[in-house]
Each structure stands twice: as structure tokens, then as C-alpha cells.
Amino acid sequence: MTASQEDSRSITAGEADAGERLDRWMAAQWPELSRSRCKALIEGGALAVNGETLADPSAKVREGHIYTLTMPALEPAVPKPENIPLDILHEDDDLIVINKPAGLTVHPGAGAWTGTLVHALLYHCKGSLSGIGGVERPGIVHRIDKDTSGVLVVAKNDVAHRYLSKQFAKHTVERAYLAFTRGAPRPREGEIATRIARSTRDRLKMAVLKWESAAGKEAITHYQVLETYGQEAKAPIGTPLAALVECRLETGRTHQIRVHMEHLGHALIGDRIYGPQRTSQLKGIPDLPEIKALGRQALHASVLGFVHPSTREEMVFETELPADLQNLHAALKRV
């Protein structure tokens, strides 16, 4: 099967199947798939039940329901190095710190088999990155969304990878993001603590669950409103059109800041997945060119701090807003 092909298979559950745990039942129906692989496929949104995506591997099988599994396309075993320019903030024998531009995908996957940060690093590091070649490549310690800009660190050997990974797992890494939001969160400073899981309605989205839920993963964001802009029409005085918000991550879940800001009712400007679906503009501002020109969520990873794996030195890297967000910032100040 090539990278562009998908394997889709369906089966109708019988009377004897009813009540079985879904991932266990799938592994029995398709012996070439391990139970852990079935669980990962379900959580990744690859299974549909009667045409609707089901992302809970512990769900019970129901008689007469049609279960359709669409296997994701296989990626090449070894990505080829590509000469893609990189903005390198720091590099040594153990790690490399990159200021990633918006539009650059970190890891190869569906829709991005070439032109990723992994391909660029293979070229730049001339094969010295440890273990890159599988689905979970050890060199990639953490990721930021394709359309989010900012700083990230990549390990260049297994020892560095393990040491950095432990810091991320223990939530001791300093991570700050700058986000431009619709309106301004209230209170102006606070903590958002929820559980986050992939949406059962849209596999491209993550969703907030009730804190007491056993599903999903704990997600904690600390935020502070740094600036506000404009006045929303026909709203109480002091209701801004937009804000600049600093978000500091205690955990690092997929789309965490984007999901949490939407949860507060203040989605990121330019976010077409978690923001308003029909327009990227602000209330009362019919056409702000700087928003239209973004083509992405207004989010930048501005600060990354960690302890170096070999020297044990505390390292902190700060990056300025890229040009598109600087233009947006200037435009909002004029609103």
C-alpha cells in the first residue's frame, strides 16, 4: 500500500459480539492488528460505527451495527533529507532549538509526507538525529501545530531525548505562548483546568470534557491578559474586541490553548477550526486586512525553557512575534 492509498474494511456485529469491549473485539476480527494498535486507531478517529466516528476504545459492541475501519495511509519507512531553511536559535551535540515558522509541519503524516521539520533536520544534521525513521521518532520531543509559529527543541541523541522527555512528562519545562483572542477572557488572569479528548463528532478537533470525567487527559493552562483592543459595539463599556493573552502550559495536550480559549468563549483570531466557521473578522470590524492575511490561528510559542541534558544548565529561549502577527498587533492597536 502506497502513501496515498487507504485500506477500508467493514464488519457487522452479530449477536455473539454484543457487549464485547470494542478494541478487544476489533483485534479478534482482524488478527493482524494488535489490541494496542486497535486502541490507537480508534482514538485516532479511524473507526466509524454506522457512518459516525467513534473514538472510545472501551465502548461496547452493539449487535447489528456496522463497524468500518479506515487504516491511515502508510508513510515512507525513512523520510528523505530535504534542504529546507531553518531558523536555528541554538545547536550543540545534544540538541537543536528551532524557531519554527507557521506553515511548517513538525512530523510527517497524512497530507504532509514531505517538507516537514523532520525532513529539514535530517538534511541539516546529516543523519545525526537519533532514531528518526519510525512513526514515533525519538528526536522529536514535543510538537507545535503546523500553523503555530515559535520555539521548539529537538534531541540529537537517545540520552538527550530521554532527559528532555522526562522534563516534559514532569511538566517542569517552561512554555509560554502569545495568543490574540476574540474579546478578552474574564477574569483577566486565571487557570483553566479541564480534561481534553478527541471530539467524537469531528476527528480534526479536540473537545473539553467535564473535570470529573474518566476519559481524556488532564489539561492545565495558566493565562494572563496583557493588552486589550477596541470596544465591542452595543456591549457594556470595557468589553474589548480583542486581546493579547499570554498562556503558560502546565500540560501540553493537542490544541490545548486553542481548545481552552474557545472554552472560555474567546477563540483565537484566525482559528477556523475552533473559532467562528463563517468569518475570520471581529465583531463590528467588517474587513481588517491583517486578519484576512493571516490564514492561520494567531498563536506563537514565545518562550521555551528547560535544563540541558549534559551540562544541567538552565536554558531559556525567547522569540519575537513573526511578521504576520506583528502586523496584526499593530492593526489591533489602531482599532
XYZ file of C-alpha atoms in Angstrom:
335
model
C 0.000 0.000 0.000
C 1.456 3.383 -1.002
C 1.343 6.621 0.995
C -1.666 7.790 -0.993
C -3.731 4.608 -0.585
C -6.055 3.708 2.291
C -7.340 0.328 3.467
C -11.039 0.395 4.412
C -12.807 -2.641 5.848
C -16.257 -3.190 7.375
C -17.915 -5.823 9.523
C -21.393 -6.165 11.018
C -21.523 -7.199 14.672
C -23.533 -10.336 15.410
C -25.490 -11.418 18.447
C -22.460 -13.156 19.980
C -20.398 -9.969 19.663
C -22.736 -7.733 21.666
C -21.237 -6.373 24.888
C -17.595 -7.015 23.948
C -15.103 -4.224 24.579
C -14.543 -2.533 21.223
C -10.731 -2.638 20.931
C -10.611 -6.279 22.091
C -13.340 -7.257 19.623
C -11.594 -5.465 16.739
C -8.349 -7.320 17.422
C -10.261 -10.611 17.282
C -11.897 -9.693 13.962
C -8.651 -8.531 12.380
C -5.859 -10.701 13.876
C -3.130 -8.799 12.015
C -3.867 -5.835 14.307
C -2.807 -5.937 17.950
C -5.203 -4.711 20.609
C -2.953 -1.721 21.347
C -2.911 -0.877 17.647
C -6.715 -1.120 17.524
C -6.965 1.172 20.542
C -4.696 3.746 18.896
C -6.670 3.570 15.655
C -9.955 4.123 17.482
C -8.577 7.064 19.481
C -7.226 8.491 16.233
C -10.684 8.566 14.682
C -10.152 5.704 12.210
C -13.281 3.754 13.211
C -16.834 4.628 12.202
C -19.987 2.996 13.532
C -22.939 3.219 11.158
C -21.092 6.082 9.478
C -20.334 8.049 12.679
C -16.815 8.275 14.133
C -16.406 6.511 17.490
C -13.253 7.379 19.447
C -13.804 5.378 22.668
C -11.905 2.046 22.632
C -13.748 0.884 25.777
C -17.196 1.228 24.182
C -19.323 -1.898 23.975
C -20.031 -3.588 20.662
C -23.695 -3.490 19.623
C -25.441 -6.170 17.592
C -26.352 -5.208 14.049
C -24.120 -2.151 13.950
C -21.702 -1.782 11.051
C -18.105 -1.085 12.089
C -15.892 0.430 9.390
C -12.159 0.778 9.938
C -10.194 3.038 7.604
C -6.499 2.385 8.033
C -4.380 5.522 7.725
C -2.064 5.576 4.734
C 1.411 4.243 5.386
C 4.244 6.755 5.470
C 7.633 6.011 3.922
C 9.878 3.968 6.216
C 12.645 6.568 6.152
C 11.955 10.224 5.291
C 14.484 11.671 2.879
C 16.533 14.732 3.875
C 15.326 17.981 2.325
C 17.193 21.274 2.115
C 14.643 23.436 3.935
C 15.984 26.626 5.579
C 15.822 26.642 9.383
C 15.949 29.496 11.896
C 18.314 27.908 14.429
C 18.459 29.539 17.861
C 20.959 27.091 19.385
C 22.692 23.853 18.443
C 25.189 21.542 20.151
C 25.982 17.820 20.220
C 22.839 17.013 22.217
C 20.062 19.177 20.881
C 18.917 21.811 18.434
C 16.480 24.653 19.155
C 14.407 25.939 16.247
C 12.210 28.987 15.718
C 9.577 27.246 13.584
C 7.671 29.331 11.045
C 3.922 28.992 10.614
C 3.073 26.531 7.853
C 5.869 24.059 8.620
C 4.601 20.689 9.852
C 6.803 19.124 12.543
C 6.317 15.445 11.726
C 5.434 13.546 8.536
C 1.850 12.335 8.393
C -1.296 12.277 6.292
C -1.199 15.205 3.902
C 2.419 16.049 4.748
C 4.725 13.266 3.580
C 7.401 15.772 2.545
C 8.508 19.254 3.501
C 8.343 18.791 7.282
C 10.704 19.820 10.063
C 11.869 16.194 10.310
C 12.960 16.268 6.658
C 14.748 19.576 7.224
C 16.558 18.270 10.319
C 17.690 15.118 8.530
C 19.355 17.339 5.947
C 20.797 19.842 8.400
C 22.046 17.288 10.927
C 23.276 14.877 8.234
C 21.727 11.803 9.847
C 22.895 12.548 13.399
C 19.378 12.714 14.868
C 18.703 9.624 16.949
C 16.155 7.090 15.862
C 14.263 9.111 13.281
C 12.727 6.654 10.871
C 9.546 5.375 12.545
C 6.158 6.765 13.417
C 7.353 7.972 16.826
C 10.828 9.271 16.195
C 12.852 9.747 19.408
C 14.404 13.038 18.274
C 11.058 14.841 18.322
C 10.486 15.682 21.990
C 7.403 17.864 21.536
C 5.408 19.452 18.743
C 3.536 22.616 17.912
C 0.755 22.844 15.346
C 1.633 23.355 11.698
C 0.091 26.835 11.682
C 1.535 27.868 15.052
C 4.907 29.588 14.970
C 7.613 29.589 17.608
C 10.334 27.836 19.525
C 10.825 24.094 19.974
C 13.671 21.771 20.920
C 14.728 18.525 19.231
C 17.058 15.921 20.765
C 20.017 14.699 18.718
C 20.742 11.504 20.661
C 18.887 8.992 22.822
C 20.300 10.238 26.145
C 19.223 13.791 25.417
C 15.837 12.581 24.229
C 15.148 10.648 27.428
C 16.285 13.535 29.649
C 14.198 16.141 27.820
C 11.190 13.823 27.627
C 11.240 13.381 31.404
C 11.127 17.144 31.852
C 8.107 17.424 29.579
C 6.417 14.500 31.360
C 7.005 16.099 34.774
C 5.753 19.478 33.495
C 8.977 21.231 34.529
C 9.573 22.762 31.094
C 8.751 26.458 30.796
C 6.400 27.064 27.865
C 4.763 30.409 27.147
C 2.623 31.320 24.140
C 1.252 34.616 22.883
C -2.304 34.407 21.598
C -4.567 37.035 20.046
C -8.145 36.293 21.066
C -11.637 37.428 20.149
C -12.677 39.567 23.085
C -10.842 39.226 26.395
C -11.158 36.432 28.982
C -12.622 37.274 32.388
C -11.133 37.276 34.889
C -8.085 38.794 33.181
C -5.808 36.267 34.852
C -6.522 32.691 35.798
C -6.141 28.947 35.366
C -8.093 26.686 33.036
C -8.164 23.079 34.235
C -10.139 20.547 32.199
C -9.877 17.176 30.586
C -9.371 17.096 26.818
C -10.116 14.293 24.363
C -10.606 13.994 20.620
C -14.080 15.048 19.572
C -16.419 12.188 18.672
C -18.148 14.454 16.144
C -15.121 15.831 14.299
C -11.814 13.921 14.236
C -9.923 17.154 13.450
C -10.981 18.725 16.741
C -10.283 18.177 20.407
C -13.009 18.760 22.987
C -13.288 19.741 26.650
C -14.773 17.123 28.970
C -16.088 17.546 32.472
C -13.266 17.570 35.019
C -14.710 14.557 36.810
C -14.752 12.570 33.561
C -12.557 9.488 33.443
C -11.962 9.968 29.722
C -9.435 12.250 28.041
C -6.309 13.734 29.593
C -5.750 16.435 32.176
C -5.045 19.821 30.601
C -3.989 22.914 32.578
C -3.323 26.368 31.124
C -2.389 29.491 33.079
C -3.315 32.682 31.250
C -2.915 36.448 31.653
C -4.394 39.214 29.505
C -1.531 41.525 28.502
C -3.382 44.015 26.279
C -6.922 44.686 25.086
C -8.078 46.417 21.906
C -11.166 48.334 20.878
C -14.704 48.337 22.218
C -17.351 45.873 21.103
C -20.383 47.675 19.688
C -23.605 47.538 21.736
C -21.752 45.825 24.590
C -21.066 47.149 28.101
C -18.214 49.644 28.358
C -14.947 47.776 28.832
C -15.863 44.881 26.521
C -12.862 44.649 24.179
C -12.977 43.474 20.579
C -9.737 41.547 21.007
C -6.885 40.855 23.399
C -3.285 39.716 23.596
C -3.118 36.830 26.067
C -0.052 35.058 27.440
C -0.711 31.349 28.001
C 1.667 29.232 30.054
C 1.272 25.489 29.732
C 1.403 23.179 32.725
C 0.471 20.291 30.443
C 0.864 20.001 26.675
C -2.183 18.438 25.047
C -3.061 18.597 21.367
C -4.565 22.031 20.518
C -4.650 22.800 24.264
C -4.556 26.600 24.104
C -6.939 26.756 21.142
C -9.437 24.479 22.899
C -9.152 26.284 26.245
C -9.597 29.757 24.759
C -12.678 28.587 22.867
C -13.913 27.024 26.109
C -13.727 30.476 27.727
C -15.682 31.938 24.815
C -12.664 33.713 23.333
C -11.364 31.675 20.415
C -8.113 32.676 18.755
C -8.286 35.168 15.915
C -7.945 33.358 12.588
C -8.723 29.922 14.024
C -11.109 28.321 11.535
C -11.394 25.059 13.496
C -12.207 26.395 16.956
C -13.312 29.893 16.019
C -16.347 31.107 14.045
C -16.718 28.986 10.943
C -18.074 31.635 8.570
C -15.741 34.586 9.142
C -12.305 35.415 10.493
C -13.248 39.017 11.263
C -14.059 40.632 14.596
C -17.497 41.859 15.648
C -18.124 45.293 14.184
C -14.975 45.205 12.024
C -16.162 44.162 8.544
C -12.748 43.830 6.939
C -9.424 44.003 8.748
C -6.820 43.067 6.096
C -4.272 41.925 8.664
C -6.683 39.247 9.886
C -7.600 38.153 6.383
C -3.894 37.887 5.506
C -3.126 35.607 8.465
C -4.538 32.373 7.099
C -3.864 30.752 10.463
C -4.604 30.930 14.173
C -2.893 33.894 15.866
C -0.684 31.831 18.171
C 3.083 31.967 18.753
C 5.285 29.848 21.045
C 7.325 32.695 22.513
C 9.274 31.106 25.393
C 10.822 27.679 25.968
C 12.935 26.849 28.998
C 14.499 23.552 30.079
C 17.552 22.008 31.750
C 20.282 20.923 29.330
C 20.729 17.110 29.279
C 24.534 17.186 29.601
C 25.545 20.465 31.225
C 22.470 20.675 33.514
C 22.387 24.371 32.654
C 19.013 26.088 32.731
C 18.366 27.347 29.217
C 15.615 29.776 28.209
C 14.863 30.839 24.634
C 12.587 33.743 23.730
C 11.324 34.602 20.254
C 9.614 37.715 18.932
C 6.299 37.694 17.143
C 6.731 36.844 13.452
C 5.925 39.474 10.834
C 2.289 38.438 10.280
C 1.471 38.659 13.994
C 3.406 41.904 14.349
C 1.204 43.328 11.581
C -1.891 42.048 13.354
C -0.676 43.539 16.653
C -0.167 46.957 15.049
C -3.601 46.826 13.377
C -5.381 45.918 16.607
C -3.741 48.845 18.388
C -5.396 51.132 15.842
C -8.883 49.671 16.356
